[in-house]
Structure formats: C-alpha cells, structure tokens
Phi, psi and omega in degrees: 000329178293318180288326175297320180291319178300319178297316179300318180294314181299316180297318182289321186275324188248342180104161185287347184244020180276146178305325179293327175296319177299319178301315180294322176299315180297318180296318179295319178299317180297321179293319177298321176299315180297333178272002180081011183261063189294321182296324177288328181288329189304307181295331177292316179295322178296316181292321178301318179295315181301314180295313183298315182298319180290325186278318187245351177105161186285347185244023181270147178303326178294325174296320177300319178299315179296321176299315180297319179296317179293319178300316179298319180294317177299320179298319180292339176267006179087004182270055185294324180294321176291326183287331188305307181295331178291315180295322178295318181292321178300318178295315181301314180297311184298316181296320181290321187272318187258344178104160185287347184245017180278146178304326178294329175295320176300319178299314181294322176299316179296320179294320178295320177299319178300318179295318178296323175304312181298334178270004179079014184259065184299319183296326177287330180289329188304307182295332177294318180290324176297318180292319178300319178297315180301318179294313182300315180298317183288320187274325188247344180104160185286348185243022180274147179303326178293327175295319177299319178300316180294321176298314181296318180294318179295319178300317180297320180292319177299321177299314180299331179272004178081012183259064189294320182295325177289328182288330188304307182295331178291316179295322178296317181292321178301317179294316181301314181295312184297318180296319181289321187271318186257346178101158185289344185251010179286146179304323179295321178298316179299320180296312180294327179295317178296315180300317181293319179299317179295319181295316178298322179294320178299316179294321179295317179297322178295319179295329184265001182291150178299141180269000000 
C-alpha cells in the first residue's frame, strides 16, 4: 500500500511520464513479483520501461534496469523467449556504460543466464555464470552474499550438466558464506544447505553405484 500510494502521488504531482513515476512503477512491480503476483506486475514493468526509455534514452543504465526487471517478470511467467532480447540488451547497455567488471554487469550476466536456463540452454548459461562469479569476487570480495549467489547459481548449472564433482566445492563455499553473513537460520542458508545435501547424496550414490 505504501508503494501504491507513492505511485499515485508521483503520477498526480509529476505526471504519468515522469522518470520518478517510472521508478514508482518499477518498485511496485518488484514488490508484486516478491508476492508472487507476476501477472499484475507485468504491465507496470512494461510501462516503467516505456517511460524510462523515453525520458533518459535507450542506452542509459536506468533503462537497463527496467529492461532487466521486465525480462525477469516475463521469465517468471514462462515468457523466456520474450525475455531473452531484453536481458541481452540490458547486459549490452550495462557493459558499455558501467564497464565489463562492474557489479551491475555481473547482475545482468546472471539474469541472462537465468533466461537461458529457462530456455533449456544450460551450456550457454555456464560461461555467463562463470564470468558473473569472477566479477562479483573481484568487485565485492570473496565473502559477499552476491558472491555466494553466483557460486550457488554456477553450482546448480554444473549439476544440471552432470558435472557434480566440480559443483561440490562451489556449493560448499556458497553455504559457508551465506551462513557466516546471513546467519544459520536465514532462508537462503536453508536453501543452500538443502542443495548441498542433495549434491553430496548424488555423489555418494554415484560412488556406490554398481560398476
């Protein structure tokens, strides 16, 4: 309700096509996504992109953010094919404006990898996730939660590609970082703990399989 009210004020005071209105639309859309209300978020994210692109230009970092948000929402609705060119464009803009080693570039790489995942293109996602991890480690440090996220995503892709032994140290490290930074009872910690347990079980089953 706070974000809905902020949007109403911005529209009334600044107009429907003001960049601040786009910001409020984007924030409301993200909250709806977090609540699982993706279909309601979609038109807001679309409108935020239209306003932002018109106001600041097609190659602005804020436009890249709006592109990424819309791509993510489409992906959650199963529209990975529609999301792909948006995610690719968001990465191109971010890389050109902020540089190849900026944390936002890592974010865009990860989002594009997620879209490729949704299209079943795990092998294409892998080098993007490897690069995103390298950027996060260099820019944010080896023990940052975003580094843990990149480790976990890369581990998951390796698992999907059948490369379980390579995934194991990444999954272990993701859990260690998350547990230290966010605590043992955080939902992210629980998620990484479950993933690691499954991975270890898969490797154990493989070791014990008949030859």
